[in-house]
Short mmCIF file of C-alpha atoms and ligand atoms in Angstrom, two decimals:
data_model
loop_
_atom_site.label_atom_id
_atom_site.label_comp_id
_atom_site.label_asym_id
_atom_site.label_seq_id
_atom_site.Cartn_x
_atom_site.Cartn_y
_atom_site.Cartn_z
CA MET A 1 50.61 186.16 84.09
CA LYS A 2 51.11 185.81 87.86
CA VAL A 3 48.07 184.10 89.39
CA LEU A 4 47.07 183.47 93.02
CA VAL A 5 44.42 180.97 94.13
CA ILE A 6 42.99 181.53 97.63
CA GLY A 7 41.93 178.39 99.53
CA GLY A 8 43.20 174.96 100.47
CA GLY A 9 40.57 172.34 99.68
CA GLY A 10 39.76 169.98 96.84
CA ARG A 11 38.08 172.81 94.92
CA GLU A 12 41.27 174.87 95.00
CA HIS A 13 43.41 171.85 94.04
CA ALA A 14 41.13 171.43 91.01
CA LEU A 15 41.49 175.15 90.13
CA VAL A 16 45.28 174.98 90.47
CA SER A 17 45.41 171.80 88.33
CA ARG A 18 43.48 173.51 85.54
CA LEU A 19 45.62 176.64 85.73
CA ALA A 20 48.88 174.67 85.87
CA ALA A 21 48.39 173.89 82.18
CA GLU A 22 48.03 177.59 81.31
CA VAL A 23 50.35 179.42 83.72
CA ASP A 24 54.13 179.14 84.16
CA PRO A 25 54.66 177.06 87.36
CA LEU A 26 56.82 179.81 88.83
CA ASP A 27 53.96 182.29 88.39
CA LEU A 28 51.24 180.15 89.99
CA TRP A 29 50.64 180.79 93.70
CA VAL A 30 48.25 179.36 96.26
CA THR A 31 47.41 180.24 99.86
CA PRO A 32 47.30 178.19 102.04
CA GLY A 33 47.07 175.30 99.53
CA ASN A 34 47.57 171.65 100.50
CA PRO A 35 50.01 168.80 99.67
CA GLY A 36 48.27 168.35 96.29
CA THR A 37 48.65 171.99 95.21
CA ALA A 38 52.22 172.10 96.57
CA ARG A 39 53.33 169.93 93.63
CA LEU A 40 51.89 172.39 91.10
CA ALA A 41 52.17 175.87 92.57
CA ARG A 42 54.15 178.03 94.97
CA THR A 43 52.67 178.16 98.46
CA ALA A 44 52.31 181.24 100.67
CA LEU A 45 50.61 181.60 104.01
CA ALA A 46 48.09 184.36 104.68
CA PRO A 47 44.98 184.23 106.89
CA LEU A 48 41.87 183.83 104.73
CA ASP A 49 39.78 186.14 106.91
CA ARG A 50 42.22 189.06 106.58
CA PRO A 51 41.83 190.88 103.24
CA ASP A 52 44.67 193.26 104.21
CA ALA A 53 47.06 190.30 104.59
CA LEU A 54 45.87 188.80 101.28
CA VAL A 55 46.37 192.03 99.35
CA GLU A 56 49.79 192.42 100.97
CA LEU A 57 50.71 188.98 99.64
CA ALA A 58 49.46 189.96 96.17
CA ASP A 59 51.51 193.20 96.33
CA ARG A 60 54.64 191.42 97.50
CA GLU A 61 54.51 188.77 94.76
CA ARG A 62 53.16 191.16 92.10
CA ILE A 63 50.12 188.93 91.53
CA GLU A 64 48.13 190.01 88.45
CA LEU A 65 45.00 187.88 88.96
CA THR A 66 43.57 186.41 92.18
CA ILE A 67 40.88 183.72 92.27
CA VAL A 68 38.94 183.18 95.49
CA GLY A 69 37.86 179.59 96.26
CA PRO A 70 35.87 179.69 99.54
CA GLU A 71 33.18 182.10 100.76
CA LEU A 72 34.99 183.26 103.91
CA PRO A 73 37.37 185.80 102.27
CA LEU A 74 34.47 187.11 100.14
CA SER A 75 32.24 187.50 103.19
CA VAL A 76 34.82 189.80 104.80
CA GLY A 77 35.30 191.93 101.68
CA VAL A 78 38.46 190.64 99.98
CA ALA A 79 37.11 191.73 96.58
CA ASP A 80 36.55 195.30 97.83
CA VAL A 81 40.07 195.55 99.25
CA PHE A 82 41.61 194.22 96.01
CA ALA A 83 39.49 196.62 93.92
CA ARG A 84 40.67 199.59 96.01
CA ALA A 85 44.27 198.43 95.51
CA GLY A 86 43.67 198.17 91.74
CA ARG A 87 44.28 194.42 91.68
CA LEU A 88 42.25 192.03 89.51
CA LEU A 89 40.25 189.43 91.44
CA VAL A 90 37.61 186.86 90.53
CA GLY A 91 34.87 187.01 93.16
CA PRO A 92 32.01 189.29 94.22
CA SER A 93 32.18 192.33 96.50
CA GLN A 94 31.07 191.97 100.11
CA ALA A 95 27.70 193.54 99.19
CA ALA A 96 27.21 191.16 96.25
CA ALA A 97 28.31 188.18 98.38
CA ARG A 98 25.15 188.72 100.48
CA LEU A 99 23.47 186.39 97.97
CA GLU A 100 25.19 183.66 100.02
CA THR A 101 26.03 185.31 103.34
CA SER A 102 22.46 186.41 104.10
CA LYS A 103 19.56 184.13 103.28
CA ALA A 104 17.16 186.96 104.22
CA PHE A 105 18.86 189.23 101.66
CA ALA A 106 18.85 186.51 99.00
CA LYS A 107 15.15 185.71 99.50
CA ALA A 108 14.06 189.37 99.54
CA PHE A 109 16.22 190.06 96.47
CA MET A 110 14.63 187.15 94.56
CA HIS A 111 11.19 188.38 95.59
CA ARG A 112 11.98 191.93 94.31
CA HIS A 113 13.19 190.60 90.96
CA GLY A 114 10.67 187.85 90.29
CA VAL A 115 13.16 184.98 90.58
CA PRO A 116 11.31 181.71 91.30
CA THR A 117 11.93 180.52 94.87
CA ALA A 118 9.95 178.98 97.75
CA ARG A 119 7.42 181.26 99.54
CA PHE A 120 8.99 182.58 102.74
CA ARG A 121 8.98 184.89 105.75
CA SER A 122 12.08 186.52 107.24
CA CYS A 123 11.87 186.66 111.03
CA THR A 124 14.08 188.80 113.25
CA SER A 125 12.58 187.73 116.58
CA ALA A 126 11.59 184.42 118.13
CA ASP A 127 8.03 185.74 118.62
CA GLN A 128 7.68 186.52 114.93
CA ALA A 129 9.11 183.11 113.94
CA LEU A 130 6.84 181.28 116.42
CA ALA A 131 3.80 183.16 115.13
CA THR A 132 4.67 182.22 111.53
CA ALA A 133 5.24 178.57 112.48
CA ARG A 134 1.92 178.47 114.39
CA SER A 135 -0.07 180.13 111.62
CA ALA A 136 0.86 177.29 109.24
CA GLU A 137 0.68 179.82 106.37
CA LEU A 138 3.72 178.14 104.73
CA GLY A 139 2.42 174.62 105.37
CA TYR A 140 4.26 171.62 106.78
CA PRO A 141 6.93 170.32 106.49
CA LEU A 142 8.43 173.77 107.11
CA VAL A 143 12.01 174.72 106.22
CA LEU A 144 13.89 176.90 108.73
CA LYS A 145 17.18 178.52 107.75
CA ALA A 146 19.65 180.51 109.82
CA ASP A 147 20.19 183.83 108.04
CA GLY A 148 24.00 183.83 108.08
CA LEU A 149 26.77 181.42 107.05
CA ALA A 150 26.43 178.17 109.01
CA ALA A 151 28.66 175.76 107.04
CA GLY A 152 25.70 173.84 105.63
CA LYS A 153 24.34 173.11 109.11
CA GLY A 154 21.86 175.97 109.42
CA VAL A 155 18.87 174.30 107.73
CA VAL A 156 16.18 172.32 109.55
CA ILE A 157 13.20 170.68 107.86
CA ALA A 158 10.50 170.50 110.54
CA GLY A 159 7.80 167.89 110.02
CA ASP A 160 5.30 169.55 112.36
CA ARG A 161 4.68 172.57 114.58
CA GLN A 162 6.42 171.09 117.58
CA GLU A 163 9.63 170.42 115.63
CA ALA A 164 9.49 173.92 114.17
CA GLU A 165 9.10 175.47 117.62
CA MET A 166 12.08 173.46 118.85
CA ALA A 167 14.22 174.59 115.90
CA ILE A 168 13.24 178.23 116.52
CA HIS A 169 14.12 177.83 120.17
CA ASP A 170 17.52 176.29 119.30
CA ALA A 171 18.46 179.00 116.81
CA MET A 172 16.99 182.14 118.35
CA ILE A 173 16.95 181.49 122.08
CA ALA A 174 19.72 178.90 122.69
CA LYS A 175 21.68 180.53 119.79
CA ARG A 176 22.98 177.23 118.40
CA PHE A 177 24.32 178.93 115.24
CA GLY A 178 25.64 181.97 117.10
CA ALA A 179 24.99 185.28 115.36
CA SER A 180 24.04 183.42 112.14
CA GLY A 181 20.73 182.44 113.76
CA ALA A 182 19.77 185.90 115.06
CA SER A 183 17.46 186.08 112.08
CA LEU A 184 15.65 183.12 110.51
CA VAL A 185 14.09 182.50 107.13
CA LEU A 186 11.05 180.23 107.24
CA GLU A 187 10.02 178.83 103.89
CA GLU A 188 7.70 176.35 102.27
CA CYS A 189 9.16 172.91 101.59
CA LEU A 190 9.62 172.11 97.92
CA THR A 191 10.13 168.68 96.39
CA GLY A 192 12.08 167.50 93.39
CA PRO A 193 15.63 166.60 92.43
CA GLU A 194 18.38 169.11 93.29
CA VAL A 195 20.90 170.27 90.70
CA SER A 196 23.73 172.78 90.80
CA PHE A 197 24.02 175.25 87.92
CA PHE A 198 27.29 177.18 87.53
CA VAL A 199 27.95 180.45 85.73
CA ILE A 200 30.84 182.88 85.57
CA CYS A 201 29.85 186.56 85.65
CA ASP A 202 31.51 189.87 84.76
CA GLY A 203 29.11 192.34 86.39
CA THR A 204 26.65 192.53 83.51
CA ARG A 205 26.77 189.11 81.83
CA ALA A 206 26.81 185.50 82.93
CA VAL A 207 28.04 182.51 80.94
CA PRO A 208 27.16 178.88 81.86
CA ILE A 209 30.17 176.71 82.71
CA GLY A 210 28.47 173.45 83.66
CA THR A 211 26.02 171.61 85.88
CA ALA A 212 26.47 168.97 88.58
CA GLN A 213 24.67 167.01 91.27
CA ASP A 214 26.04 166.90 94.79
CA HIS A 215 25.51 164.17 97.42
CA LYS A 216 25.11 166.09 100.67
CA ARG A 217 24.24 163.30 103.13
CA ILE A 218 26.98 161.23 104.74
CA PHE A 219 25.52 157.77 103.98
CA ASN A 220 24.44 155.84 100.85
CA ASP A 221 20.97 156.54 99.46
CA ASP A 222 20.99 160.07 100.92
CA ARG A 223 20.70 159.03 104.54
CA GLY A 224 22.29 160.49 107.68
CA PRO A 225 23.35 164.04 108.49
CA ASN A 226 24.26 166.72 105.96
CA THR A 227 27.92 167.26 105.06
CA GLY A 228 29.84 169.70 102.86
CA GLY A 229 29.34 167.16 100.06
CA MET A 230 30.36 163.48 99.80
CA GLY A 231 30.60 163.29 96.02
CA ALA A 232 29.32 164.82 92.80
CA PHE A 233 28.92 164.09 89.15
CA ALA A 234 28.86 166.35 86.10
CA PRO A 235 27.03 167.19 84.03
CA SER A 236 23.54 166.69 85.48
CA PRO A 237 21.52 164.59 82.98
CA LEU A 238 18.43 166.44 84.29
CA VAL A 239 19.50 169.75 82.73
CA ASP A 240 19.04 169.66 78.96
CA ALA A 241 19.57 172.65 76.64
CA PRO A 242 15.98 174.02 76.90
CA LEU A 243 16.08 173.83 80.71
CA ALA A 244 19.49 175.54 80.77
CA ASP A 245 18.05 178.33 78.59
CA LEU A 246 15.09 178.67 80.93
CA VAL A 247 17.38 178.88 83.99
CA MET A 248 19.42 181.61 82.28
CA ARG A 249 16.33 183.60 81.26
CA ARG A 250 14.18 183.22 84.39
CA ILE A 251 16.90 183.13 87.07
CA VAL A 252 20.47 184.05 86.13
CA ASP A 253 19.81 187.05 83.86
CA PRO A 254 17.34 188.67 86.33
CA VAL A 255 19.90 188.16 89.13
CA LEU A 256 22.64 189.90 87.10
CA ARG A 257 20.30 192.75 86.12
CA GLY A 258 18.94 193.08 89.65
CA MET A 259 22.34 193.15 91.33
CA ALA A 260 23.60 195.78 88.87
CA ALA A 261 20.42 197.87 89.34
CA GLU A 262 20.85 197.72 93.13
CA GLY A 263 24.41 199.02 92.89
CA CYS A 264 26.29 195.78 93.54
CA PRO A 265 27.09 194.26 90.14
CA TYR A 266 27.94 190.57 90.43
CA ARG A 267 31.40 189.38 89.40
CA GLY A 268 32.85 185.93 89.82
CA PHE A 269 31.51 182.42 89.96
CA LEU A 270 27.85 182.00 90.88
CA TYR A 271 26.52 178.65 92.03
CA VAL A 272 22.76 178.40 91.67
CA GLY A 273 21.29 175.59 93.80
CA LEU A 274 18.04 174.56 92.09
CA MET A 275 15.19 172.27 92.90
CA LEU A 276 13.44 170.97 89.79
CA THR A 277 9.83 171.05 90.99
CA ALA A 278 6.68 170.03 89.14
CA THR A 279 6.10 173.72 88.35
CA GLY A 280 9.66 174.41 87.12
CA PRO A 281 13.10 175.21 88.54
CA GLN A 282 13.15 177.09 91.87
CA VAL A 283 16.17 178.56 93.62
CA ILE A 284 17.04 176.79 96.90
CA GLU A 285 20.22 178.79 97.52
CA PHE A 286 22.96 180.83 95.93
CA ASN A 287 26.65 180.34 96.64
CA VAL A 288 29.03 183.05 95.55
CA ARG A 289 31.79 180.63 94.59
CA LEU A 290 32.30 177.22 93.02
CA GLY A 291 31.09 174.21 94.99
CA ASP A 292 33.27 171.62 96.66
CA PRO A 293 33.24 168.79 95.41
CA GLU A 294 31.42 170.21 92.33
CA ALA A 295 34.49 172.13 91.13
CA GLN A 296 36.45 168.88 91.04
CA VAL A 297 33.97 167.48 88.48
CA ILE A 298 33.08 170.53 86.38
CA LEU A 299 36.40 172.30 85.80
CA SER A 300 38.02 169.62 83.64
CA LEU A 301 34.92 169.59 81.40
CA ILE A 302 35.48 173.20 80.34
CA GLY A 303 36.78 172.66 76.82
CA GLU A 304 38.75 175.87 76.42
CA PRO A 305 41.44 177.77 78.35
CA LEU A 306 40.20 178.91 81.75
CA LEU A 307 42.50 181.90 82.23
CA PRO A 308 40.86 184.15 79.56
CA LEU A 309 37.47 183.51 81.17
CA LEU A 310 38.81 184.41 84.61
CA VAL A 311 40.48 187.57 83.35
CA GLY A 312 37.30 188.52 81.46
CA ALA A 313 35.19 188.03 84.60
CA ALA A 314 37.58 190.11 86.72
CA ARG A 315 37.89 192.91 84.13
CA GLY A 316 34.20 193.07 83.24
CA ASN A 317 34.56 191.85 79.66
CA LEU A 318 33.81 188.14 79.38
CA PRO A 319 34.12 186.83 75.81
CA ASP A 320 30.79 186.92 73.93
CA ALA A 321 30.78 183.31 72.76
CA PRO A 322 29.35 180.50 74.90
CA VAL A 323 31.91 178.40 76.77
CA ARG A 324 32.55 175.07 75.03
CA LEU A 325 31.95 172.06 77.30
CA GLU A 326 33.47 168.63 76.64
CA PRO A 327 30.91 165.91 75.75
CA GLN A 328 32.17 163.77 78.63
CA VAL A 329 31.30 163.07 82.25
CA ARG A 330 33.07 163.11 85.61
CA VAL A 331 32.22 161.31 88.84
CA GLY A 332 33.94 162.45 92.04
CA VAL A 333 33.93 160.41 95.26
CA VAL A 334 34.91 162.14 98.50
CA ILE A 335 36.90 160.13 101.02
CA ALA A 336 36.38 161.39 104.57
CA SER A 337 37.99 160.58 107.88
CA ARG A 338 36.42 158.80 110.85
CA GLY A 339 33.93 160.94 112.73
CA TYR A 340 33.05 163.26 109.82
CA PRO A 341 30.82 165.34 109.70
CA GLU A 342 30.59 165.77 113.52
CA SER A 343 34.36 165.62 114.05
CA SER A 344 37.42 164.38 112.22
CA GLU A 345 40.46 162.30 113.00
CA SER A 346 43.89 163.57 111.99
CA ASP A 347 47.38 162.10 111.60
CA GLN A 348 46.30 158.77 110.07
CA PRO A 349 48.89 157.62 107.47
CA ILE A 350 47.40 157.49 103.93
CA THR A 351 48.64 154.97 101.35
CA GLY A 352 47.87 154.35 97.69
CA VAL A 353 47.31 157.90 96.41
CA GLU A 354 50.03 157.60 93.75
CA ALA A 355 48.80 154.19 92.63
CA ALA A 356 45.30 155.66 92.30
CA GLU A 357 46.55 158.67 90.32
CA HIS A 358 48.39 156.43 87.87
CA LEU A 359 45.20 154.68 86.76
CA ASP A 360 43.77 155.76 83.38
CA GLY A 361 41.12 158.47 83.51
CA VAL A 362 41.56 159.30 87.19
CA SER A 363 42.42 162.50 89.07
CA VAL A 364 42.91 162.75 92.82
CA PHE A 365 42.40 166.08 94.59
CA HIS A 366 43.67 166.76 98.11
CA ALA A 367 41.78 168.56 100.89
CA GLY A 368 42.38 167.43 104.51
CA THR A 369 45.88 166.00 104.00
CA ALA A 370 49.29 166.95 105.37
CA HIS A 371 52.88 165.72 105.33
CA ARG A 372 54.36 164.50 108.63
CA ALA A 373 57.92 163.22 108.51
CA GLY A 374 57.67 162.48 104.80
CA GLN A 375 54.40 160.56 105.17
CA LEU A 376 51.03 161.72 103.80
CA VAL A 377 48.52 161.79 106.67
CA THR A 378 44.91 162.88 107.24
CA ALA A 379 44.37 166.44 108.46
CA GLY A 380 40.63 167.10 108.33
CA GLY A 381 37.13 165.80 107.65
CA ARG A 382 37.04 165.59 103.88
CA VAL A 383 40.45 164.16 102.95
CA LEU A 384 40.50 163.50 99.18
CA THR A 385 38.20 163.66 96.14
CA VAL A 386 38.81 160.87 93.64
CA VAL A 387 37.46 161.71 90.16
CA GLY A 388 36.79 159.19 87.39
CA HIS A 389 36.61 160.45 83.78
CA GLY A 390 34.64 158.84 80.98
CA ARG A 391 32.32 159.16 78.02
CA ASP A 392 29.49 157.79 80.13
CA TYR A 393 28.62 157.60 83.83
CA THR A 394 29.15 153.82 84.07
CA THR A 395 32.77 154.13 82.94
CA ALA A 396 33.47 157.16 85.12
CA ILE A 397 31.96 155.48 88.19
CA ALA A 398 34.00 152.29 87.63
CA ARG A 399 37.21 154.34 87.25
CA ALA A 400 36.54 156.45 90.34
CA TYR A 401 35.85 153.45 92.57
CA ALA A 402 38.78 151.41 91.18
CA ALA A 403 40.98 154.33 92.27
CA VAL A 404 39.25 154.73 95.66
CA GLU A 405 40.00 151.06 96.37
CA ARG A 406 43.75 151.69 95.96
CA ILE A 407 43.66 154.27 98.75
CA SER A 408 43.66 153.33 102.39
CA PHE A 409 43.83 154.90 105.85
CA ASP A 410 42.44 154.00 109.24
CA GLY A 411 38.84 155.18 109.60
CA MET A 412 38.33 156.09 105.92
CA GLN A 413 34.69 156.42 104.91
CA TYR A 414 33.05 157.10 101.56
CA ARG A 415 29.70 156.58 99.85
CA ARG A 416 29.42 153.64 97.44
CA ASP A 417 26.58 155.13 95.39
CA ILE A 418 28.04 158.32 93.91
CA GLY A 419 26.82 158.66 90.32
CA LYS A 420 24.07 156.03 90.62
CA LYS A 421 21.43 158.74 90.28
CA ALA A 422 22.89 159.84 86.95
CA ILE A 423 22.33 156.38 85.51
CA SER A 424 18.78 155.98 86.82
CA ALA A 425 17.92 159.43 85.42
P1 AMP B 501 20.65 175.37 101.75
O1 AMP B 501 21.71 175.59 102.80
O2 AMP B 501 19.73 176.52 101.57
O3 AMP B 501 21.22 174.85 100.48
O4 AMP B 501 19.79 174.13 102.25
C1 AMP B 501 20.40 172.87 102.52
C2 AMP B 501 19.53 171.77 102.01
O5 AMP B 501 18.23 171.83 102.59
C3 AMP B 501 19.27 171.84 100.51
O6 AMP B 501 20.29 171.26 99.77
C4 AMP B 501 17.95 171.10 100.38
O7 AMP B 501 18.17 169.73 100.33
C5 AMP B 501 17.24 171.44 101.66
N1 AMP B 501 16.31 172.56 101.42
C6 AMP B 501 16.60 173.88 101.52
N2 AMP B 501 15.53 174.64 101.23
C7 AMP B 501 14.52 173.78 100.93
C8 AMP B 501 13.16 173.94 100.55
N3 AMP B 501 12.58 175.14 100.44
N4 AMP B 501 12.43 172.83 100.32
C9 AMP B 501 12.99 171.60 100.46
N5 AMP B 501 14.26 171.38 100.81
C10 AMP B 501 15.03 172.46 101.06
N1 LIG B 502 28.96 171.09 97.85
C1 LIG B 502 28.19 172.16 98.29
C2 LIG B 502 28.90 173.43 98.42
O1 LIG B 502 30.03 173.60 98.02
O2 LIG B 502 28.29 174.37 98.95
#
């Protein structure tokens, strides 16, 4: 089967690595890919925000199944264009992708279908947002979220009224998030550990494929600004079988039924961001794709071939049986370049990647890397994800960090505490 993976980060390198074991190397394509995927798959170039160009690529190479990594192509309707062209694709339609692309849609949808989430108000004007913030009906701290995609930067937790008013001013009057902030969701602040719960869906059914915990802040002990994710481990020790059942019954199944009932059945990966509060799991956010770096730690724990699951999701007939997960763990450490997350430094020569990959129980996934004159160099904020494998978190952590220490480039930064939470849990 000819397969195309769309995207070029660590998540897509992990997808390509999994598929490389199941697909003939000549039939495995990636766009735009990165130096890591280039060793495993054929590379094509097509702009990710142009569904017409992506479907043209699929036509030209007679691609039989396309898997979308990032949210951008989904947000501009790549799934709709592929469906009209009669081409199989794993990922939701533009309307179904609103679960991620519009926080106001996601919150209202959860409210309509009784899915547990923080109390909220959607505000389409600064006056309305200011009135809500002043009324203190949602309490303080107050969480303010830009409605649209904001690359993880659109959330402010305001400690008091003054901070909330400033955040509203920034988003709605100074337009700091551009059009994404034209509408704001204000919601009550929840507390508890955060876990990511992943399912694959075929329009009517969802099957769990693993859990993970991300590390969103740049510095050790969850300090400093938010990033795309500085590391992750899988599975989350906080999600046992009864809790997973509860999440399926109270959250995932109602979402699948609700989306189908509203005329936009959900197909593809669904990432449910949960907060485990004292009163039970609550949805913090949905993402309509796998996470990055979560994909790098969950995909190799799927204990059966991935391709039949992907085809089933795309065709609307996922196998009935639960997906078997390996009784093992993974710990993934992201190595970023100097300046991340505010900026990033490119063209720094990277050494030691091969030495790291040769260690037992280690995988290295590329993201912001490039080749310049035969030398691997940095080319972005998050550069590599180094994953340690093991039967327990202690082993996987030791393996991941032994491999990280082999790698070197000027300005490299990484957290030293990835996985620590799994042990203390
Ligand atoms: P989001 O983009 O919705 O995932 O939000 C980014 C981060 O903000 C989350 O990972 C949480 O750490 C935090 N957050 C979002 N919503 C809430 C909430 N209602 N209560 C507490 N923290 C939140
Ligand atoms: N690591 C968080 C995300 O992929 O959204």
